[in-house]
Amino acid sequence: MGVPIVVFTSAELDQHLTPFGHPEHPGRLDASLAGISEAGLLDAVSFRVPRLATATEINLAHTTRHIDRMRSLSEQGGGEIDGDTFVSTGSWTTATRAVGAVLDAVDALRAGECDVAFAASRPPGHHAVSDAAMGFCLFNNVAVAAAALAERGERVAIVDWDVHHGNGTQDIFYDDPRVLYVSTHEAPLYPGTGRADETGGPNAPMSNLNLPFPAGTRGDVFRRALDEVVAPVVERFAPDWLIISAGFDGHRQDPLAGLELTSADYADFAIRLQQLVGPGRTLVALEGGYDLEALTLSTGATLSALIGESYRPEAASSGEVGVPTIMAARERWQLA
């Protein structure tokens, strides 16, 4: 018999260190995991330490050159990749374990060991492109898992609700018809990608849906976008698996962005998305989120919703900002 949720995490083994004051730090993982107890979910959860992904597995989404560079840089004591992204001596182990968390989550779901799997690890991954690290991200954890599923002949929908566009995930699958990538994000914002007219490559037309929302957008508009755009596009794609790139930096308290979502909004999004695939095929992977309280509340509310519980520490938000984004997407994707 399975359990409602298996959480793959290793906060006590987190050795990926960033400079003092950096927004992406080990405390983020502790804050996210605290949401499980805050939501009263401990009896519904099994915690497991994820394995280290192999270079061969990571190679499904990243070049050998990039993998070797990350390992070498970590072994040599670390260093700065760009102004936002750093490697320390412990980064290789932590980053490969972050990939392993998502791969283990897929295996647990496939084996029927849980209803929902949560890969709670860092660093996040959705900015990492096939040949480079960027935006706090070393490896694209979700992309490796999606590529592994696609290699087995399965169709994967990735829905990325991080406030920043997942340029790395889009880049890796832009011309791959086996994977649908959907991103709801704030624009303009780092990294400057994610235009609505980026809809897929020549071999995978209409396999890439971007919904760039302006600052100030609230939950009602996101719920409408899910109902009127995301759900019909995902249903048309007919995925076998759903992977949620769950960044919680669209929360109104987050210091790095300007959306005005709440933890209850994330709970609503999770329920709606879960309905788009069969039972036991929903995987949640932690991406961004840089206000610790918001991380705790949002993780708890999201996981609670996915197993039919009702932890709602905040009210859902409402507003009209962002509606034109929905209307434009409906026209572009020819949705009635």
Short mmCIF file of C-alpha atoms in Angstrom, two decimals:
data_model
loop_
_atom_site.label_atom_id
_atom_site.label_comp_id
_atom_site.label_asym_id
_atom_site.label_seq_id
_atom_site.Cartn_x
_atom_site.Cartn_y
_atom_site.Cartn_z
CA MET A 1 0.00 0.00 0.00
CA GLY A 2 1.21 3.47 -0.81
CA VAL A 3 1.06 6.68 1.16
CA PRO A 4 -0.55 9.94 0.04
CA ILE A 5 2.75 11.81 -0.41
CA VAL A 6 6.38 10.79 -0.70
CA VAL A 7 8.82 13.66 -0.19
CA PHE A 8 12.30 13.25 -1.58
CA THR A 9 14.59 15.59 0.31
CA SER A 10 17.92 15.82 2.06
CA ALA A 11 18.07 19.17 3.83
CA GLU A 12 20.63 17.78 6.28
CA LEU A 13 22.90 16.87 3.34
CA ASP A 14 22.60 20.22 1.58
CA GLN A 15 26.14 21.46 0.89
CA HIS A 16 25.44 23.89 -1.94
CA LEU A 17 26.61 27.17 -0.44
CA THR A 18 26.06 30.63 -1.91
CA PRO A 19 27.57 33.94 -0.77
CA PHE A 20 26.17 35.61 2.35
CA GLY A 21 22.98 37.48 1.56
CA HIS A 22 22.24 35.49 -1.60
CA PRO A 23 18.46 34.85 -1.89
CA GLU A 24 18.97 31.18 -2.85
CA HIS A 25 20.31 29.53 0.31
CA PRO A 26 19.81 26.34 2.38
CA GLY A 27 17.21 28.00 4.60
CA ARG A 28 14.80 27.95 1.68
CA LEU A 29 14.61 24.17 1.82
CA ASP A 30 14.02 24.15 5.57
CA ALA A 31 11.24 26.70 5.13
CA SER A 32 9.54 24.70 2.41
CA LEU A 33 9.64 21.47 4.43
CA ALA A 34 8.23 23.30 7.46
CA GLY A 35 5.07 23.73 5.45
CA ILE A 36 4.38 20.00 5.72
CA SER A 37 4.11 20.09 9.50
CA GLU A 38 2.34 23.47 9.48
CA ALA A 39 -0.32 21.91 7.25
CA GLY A 40 -0.71 18.91 9.57
CA LEU A 41 0.47 16.49 6.90
CA LEU A 42 3.16 14.54 8.74
CA ASP A 43 0.98 11.45 9.07
CA ALA A 44 0.36 11.52 5.31
CA VAL A 45 4.01 11.81 4.29
CA SER A 46 6.92 9.44 3.88
CA PHE A 47 10.32 11.17 3.73
CA ARG A 48 13.13 9.65 1.69
CA VAL A 49 16.68 10.70 0.96
CA PRO A 50 17.12 10.86 -2.82
CA ARG A 51 19.96 9.18 -4.61
CA LEU A 52 22.68 10.89 -6.60
CA ALA A 53 21.82 11.05 -10.29
CA THR A 54 24.49 9.73 -12.61
CA ALA A 55 26.21 11.75 -15.32
CA THR A 56 24.53 9.48 -17.87
CA GLU A 57 21.10 10.41 -16.52
CA ILE A 58 21.89 14.11 -16.42
CA ASN A 59 23.15 13.80 -19.98
CA LEU A 60 19.53 13.29 -21.10
CA ALA A 61 19.05 17.06 -20.77
CA HIS A 62 22.60 18.46 -20.56
CA THR A 63 25.74 18.23 -22.62
CA THR A 64 28.74 16.27 -21.42
CA ARG A 65 30.74 19.50 -21.50
CA HIS A 66 28.37 21.19 -19.05
CA ILE A 67 28.27 18.19 -16.71
CA ASP A 68 32.06 17.92 -16.65
CA ARG A 69 32.43 21.64 -16.02
CA MET A 70 30.10 21.55 -13.00
CA ARG A 71 31.91 18.57 -11.51
CA SER A 72 35.36 20.05 -12.12
CA LEU A 73 34.43 23.46 -10.74
CA SER A 74 33.05 21.89 -7.58
CA GLU A 75 36.09 19.65 -7.12
CA GLN A 76 38.40 22.65 -7.52
CA GLY A 77 36.69 24.55 -4.69
CA GLY A 78 33.89 26.26 -6.56
CA GLY A 79 33.55 29.67 -8.11
CA GLU A 80 31.26 32.20 -9.73
CA ILE A 81 29.49 31.25 -12.96
CA ASP A 82 27.74 34.60 -13.32
CA GLY A 83 26.62 37.36 -11.00
CA ASP A 84 23.76 35.22 -9.68
CA THR A 85 25.02 31.65 -9.92
CA PHE A 86 27.72 30.04 -7.82
CA VAL A 87 29.34 26.66 -7.27
CA SER A 88 30.88 25.52 -3.96
CA THR A 89 32.78 22.38 -3.01
CA GLY A 90 29.52 20.67 -2.05
CA SER A 91 27.54 21.77 -5.06
CA TRP A 92 28.18 18.72 -7.23
CA THR A 93 26.77 16.29 -4.67
CA THR A 94 23.85 18.53 -3.80
CA ALA A 95 22.98 19.27 -7.42
CA THR A 96 23.17 15.64 -8.52
CA ARG A 97 20.98 14.70 -5.54
CA ALA A 98 18.48 17.36 -6.63
CA VAL A 99 18.24 15.63 -10.00
CA GLY A 100 18.01 12.29 -8.23
CA ALA A 101 15.06 13.56 -6.19
CA VAL A 102 12.97 14.13 -9.31
CA LEU A 103 14.00 10.81 -10.84
CA ASP A 104 13.21 8.97 -7.61
CA ALA A 105 9.85 10.76 -7.48
CA VAL A 106 8.97 9.40 -10.92
CA ASP A 107 9.96 5.88 -9.84
CA ALA A 108 7.83 6.08 -6.68
CA LEU A 109 4.79 7.20 -8.61
CA ARG A 110 5.27 4.56 -11.27
CA ALA A 111 5.51 1.87 -8.58
CA GLY A 112 2.28 3.05 -6.95
CA GLU A 113 4.05 3.98 -3.72
CA CYS A 114 2.25 7.32 -3.41
CA ASP A 115 -0.50 9.48 -4.87
CA VAL A 116 1.72 12.56 -5.17
CA ALA A 117 5.49 12.95 -5.08
CA PHE A 118 7.32 16.09 -3.99
CA ALA A 119 10.97 16.65 -4.92
CA ALA A 120 12.03 19.16 -2.29
CA SER A 121 15.56 20.06 -3.20
CA ARG A 122 17.84 22.86 -4.24
CA PRO A 123 19.32 24.50 -6.20
CA PRO A 124 16.35 25.10 -8.47
CA GLY A 125 16.70 24.07 -12.08
CA HIS A 126 14.44 25.65 -14.67
CA HIS A 127 16.90 28.32 -15.86
CA ALA A 128 19.69 25.84 -16.62
CA VAL A 129 19.99 25.31 -20.39
CA SER A 130 21.53 22.23 -21.93
CA ASP A 131 25.06 23.65 -21.98
CA ALA A 132 25.12 26.22 -19.18
CA ALA A 133 24.13 27.03 -15.62
CA MET A 134 22.39 30.33 -14.91
CA GLY A 135 19.83 32.03 -12.70
CA PHE A 136 20.81 30.16 -9.49
CA CYS A 137 20.38 26.84 -11.39
CA LEU A 138 23.10 24.25 -12.11
CA PHE A 139 21.14 21.35 -13.62
CA ASN A 140 17.59 21.37 -14.92
CA ASN A 141 16.15 18.79 -12.54
CA VAL A 142 12.67 18.67 -14.07
CA ALA A 143 14.03 18.50 -17.62
CA VAL A 144 16.09 15.41 -16.82
CA ALA A 145 13.03 13.63 -15.44
CA ALA A 146 10.86 14.67 -18.37
CA ALA A 147 13.50 13.53 -20.85
CA ALA A 148 13.76 10.17 -19.10
CA LEU A 149 10.00 9.70 -19.34
CA ALA A 150 9.97 10.77 -22.99
CA GLU A 151 12.69 8.23 -23.77
CA ARG A 152 10.28 5.57 -22.50
CA GLY A 153 7.65 6.70 -24.97
CA GLU A 154 5.54 8.67 -22.49
CA ARG A 155 4.09 12.11 -23.00
CA VAL A 156 4.90 14.75 -20.39
CA ALA A 157 3.33 18.09 -19.59
CA ILE A 158 5.48 20.46 -17.54
CA VAL A 159 3.56 23.33 -15.97
CA ASP A 160 5.91 25.94 -14.56
CA TRP A 161 4.25 28.46 -12.24
CA ASP A 162 7.50 30.01 -11.02
CA VAL A 163 7.35 33.80 -11.34
CA HIS A 164 10.38 33.73 -13.65
CA HIS A 165 10.19 32.15 -17.07
CA GLY A 166 11.88 28.77 -17.26
CA ASN A 167 14.06 29.54 -20.23
CA GLY A 168 16.13 26.41 -19.73
CA THR A 169 13.18 24.04 -19.79
CA GLN A 170 11.76 25.81 -22.82
CA ASP A 171 15.10 25.67 -24.63
CA ILE A 172 15.63 21.95 -23.96
CA PHE A 173 12.19 20.90 -25.22
CA TYR A 174 11.35 23.63 -27.72
CA ASP A 175 11.55 21.27 -30.69
CA ASP A 176 10.52 18.06 -28.92
CA PRO A 177 6.91 16.98 -29.61
CA ARG A 178 6.95 14.53 -26.69
CA VAL A 179 6.96 17.28 -24.05
CA LEU A 180 4.54 20.17 -23.60
CA TYR A 181 5.96 23.12 -21.69
CA VAL A 182 3.61 25.65 -20.10
CA SER A 183 4.87 28.70 -18.23
CA THR A 184 2.92 31.31 -16.29
CA HIS A 185 5.33 34.07 -15.34
CA GLU A 186 5.75 37.79 -14.75
CA ALA A 187 6.97 39.94 -17.61
CA PRO A 188 9.12 41.84 -18.01
CA LEU A 189 11.35 40.03 -15.54
CA TYR A 190 14.52 37.92 -15.52
CA PRO A 191 15.61 36.26 -17.79
CA GLY A 192 13.71 38.21 -20.47
CA THR A 193 12.43 35.16 -22.34
CA GLY A 194 8.95 33.70 -22.41
CA ARG A 195 7.16 35.72 -25.08
CA ALA A 196 3.68 34.60 -26.01
CA ASP A 197 4.74 34.00 -29.61
CA GLU A 198 7.34 31.39 -28.59
CA THR A 199 5.14 28.37 -29.34
CA GLY A 200 7.54 25.57 -30.34
CA GLY A 201 10.02 24.60 -33.01
CA PRO A 202 9.38 23.27 -36.51
CA ASN A 203 9.15 19.67 -35.30
CA ALA A 204 6.96 20.54 -32.31
CA PRO A 205 4.56 23.35 -33.24
CA MET A 206 2.21 24.51 -30.48
CA SER A 207 4.08 22.54 -27.82
CA ASN A 208 5.25 25.60 -25.86
CA LEU A 209 2.71 27.84 -24.12
CA ASN A 210 3.86 31.04 -22.45
CA LEU A 211 1.52 33.25 -20.43
CA PRO A 212 3.48 36.41 -19.53
CA PHE A 213 1.52 38.36 -16.91
CA PRO A 214 2.18 41.91 -15.70
CA ALA A 215 3.13 42.76 -12.13
CA GLY A 216 0.08 42.95 -9.91
CA THR A 217 -1.69 39.93 -11.40
CA ARG A 218 -3.66 37.98 -8.77
CA GLY A 219 -5.14 34.55 -8.33
CA ASP A 220 -8.49 35.06 -10.03
CA VAL A 221 -6.77 35.83 -13.32
CA PHE A 222 -4.50 32.81 -12.96
CA ARG A 223 -7.50 30.58 -12.23
CA ARG A 224 -9.21 31.91 -15.32
CA ALA A 225 -6.04 31.29 -17.35
CA LEU A 226 -5.93 27.69 -16.13
CA ASP A 227 -9.57 27.09 -17.06
CA GLU A 228 -9.61 28.91 -20.38
CA VAL A 229 -6.10 28.33 -21.73
CA VAL A 230 -3.87 25.92 -19.83
CA ALA A 231 -6.39 23.13 -19.25
CA PRO A 232 -7.62 22.91 -22.86
CA VAL A 233 -4.05 23.02 -24.22
CA VAL A 234 -2.89 20.29 -21.83
CA GLU A 235 -5.98 18.18 -22.52
CA ARG A 236 -5.36 18.47 -26.25
CA PHE A 237 -1.78 17.28 -25.72
CA ALA A 238 -3.06 14.31 -23.63
CA PRO A 239 -0.05 13.79 -21.35
CA ASP A 240 0.69 10.64 -19.40
CA TRP A 241 2.52 12.65 -16.72
CA LEU A 242 2.29 16.09 -15.12
CA ILE A 243 5.36 17.73 -13.62
CA ILE A 244 4.76 20.98 -11.77
CA SER A 245 7.77 23.29 -11.60
CA ALA A 246 6.60 24.80 -8.34
CA GLY A 247 8.30 28.11 -7.75
CA PHE A 248 6.53 30.06 -5.02
CA ASP A 249 8.11 33.42 -5.85
CA GLY A 250 4.86 34.70 -7.35
CA HIS A 251 3.63 35.05 -3.77
CA ARG A 252 2.82 38.63 -2.81
CA GLN A 253 5.52 38.60 -0.10
CA ASP A 254 8.37 37.55 -2.38
CA PRO A 255 11.14 40.18 -2.66
CA LEU A 256 12.22 39.36 -6.23
CA ALA A 257 8.99 39.89 -8.18
CA GLY A 258 5.66 41.66 -8.36
CA LEU A 259 2.82 39.16 -8.75
CA GLU A 260 0.31 39.16 -5.89
CA LEU A 261 -0.55 35.51 -5.38
CA THR A 262 -1.24 33.79 -2.05
CA SER A 263 -0.74 30.25 -0.78
CA ALA A 264 -4.45 29.54 -1.34
CA ASP A 265 -4.03 30.47 -4.99
CA TYR A 266 -1.30 27.86 -5.35
CA ALA A 267 -3.59 25.28 -3.75
CA ASP A 268 -6.25 26.07 -6.34
CA PHE A 269 -3.75 25.82 -9.20
CA ALA A 270 -2.53 22.44 -7.95
CA ILE A 271 -6.02 20.94 -7.75
CA ARG A 272 -6.93 22.13 -11.24
CA LEU A 273 -3.71 20.81 -12.78
CA GLN A 274 -3.91 17.46 -11.02
CA GLN A 275 -7.20 16.78 -12.81
CA LEU A 276 -5.44 16.84 -16.18
CA VAL A 277 -3.65 13.50 -15.74
CA GLY A 278 -4.49 10.12 -14.32
CA PRO A 279 -4.17 9.16 -10.64
CA GLY A 280 -0.65 8.88 -9.32
CA ARG A 281 0.95 10.81 -12.16
CA THR A 282 1.49 14.23 -10.55
CA LEU A 283 5.00 15.22 -9.51
CA VAL A 284 5.80 18.53 -7.80
CA ALA A 285 9.36 19.86 -7.91
CA LEU A 286 10.48 22.88 -5.91
CA GLU A 287 11.87 25.74 -7.99
CA GLY A 288 12.10 29.33 -6.70
CA GLY A 289 10.59 31.19 -3.76
CA TYR A 290 12.63 33.60 -1.66
CA ASP A 291 10.37 34.72 1.20
CA LEU A 292 10.66 32.01 3.83
CA GLU A 293 7.19 32.43 5.31
CA ALA A 294 5.63 32.37 1.85
CA LEU A 295 7.55 29.18 1.06
CA THR A 296 6.22 27.49 4.19
CA LEU A 297 2.61 28.52 3.63
CA SER A 298 2.61 27.79 -0.10
CA THR A 299 4.23 24.36 0.18
CA GLY A 300 1.79 23.32 2.89
CA ALA A 301 -1.26 24.58 1.01
CA THR A 302 -0.18 23.00 -2.28
CA LEU A 303 0.53 19.53 -0.89
CA SER A 304 -2.59 19.62 1.27
CA ALA A 305 -4.75 20.41 -1.75
CA LEU A 306 -3.22 17.61 -3.82
CA ILE A 307 -4.38 14.96 -1.32
CA GLY A 308 -7.79 16.45 -0.72
CA GLU A 309 -7.06 18.23 2.55
CA SER A 310 -8.07 21.81 3.30
CA TYR A 311 -5.12 23.70 4.78
CA ARG A 312 -5.66 27.31 3.69
CA PRO A 313 -3.62 29.73 5.85
CA GLU A 314 -4.48 32.67 3.57
CA ALA A 315 -7.43 33.71 1.46
CA ALA A 316 -7.30 33.44 -2.31
CA SER A 317 -6.58 36.68 -4.14
CA SER A 318 -8.65 38.42 -6.79
CA GLY A 319 -8.23 41.22 -9.31
CA GLU A 320 -8.46 42.10 -12.99
CA VAL A 321 -4.85 42.87 -13.88
CA GLY A 322 -3.56 40.49 -16.55
CA VAL A 323 -6.81 39.59 -18.33
CA PRO A 324 -5.51 40.72 -21.76
CA THR A 325 -2.85 38.01 -21.54
CA ILE A 326 -5.61 35.41 -21.40
CA MET A 327 -7.54 36.88 -24.29
CA ALA A 328 -4.44 37.02 -26.49
CA ALA A 329 -3.56 33.41 -25.67
CA ARG A 330 -7.04 32.18 -26.47
CA GLU A 331 -6.80 33.78 -29.90
CA ARG A 332 -3.27 32.54 -30.60
CA TRP A 333 -4.10 28.97 -29.56
CA GLN A 334 -7.52 29.04 -31.27
CA LEU A 335 -9.49 28.28 -28.12
CA ALA A 336 -13.23 28.86 -28.18
#
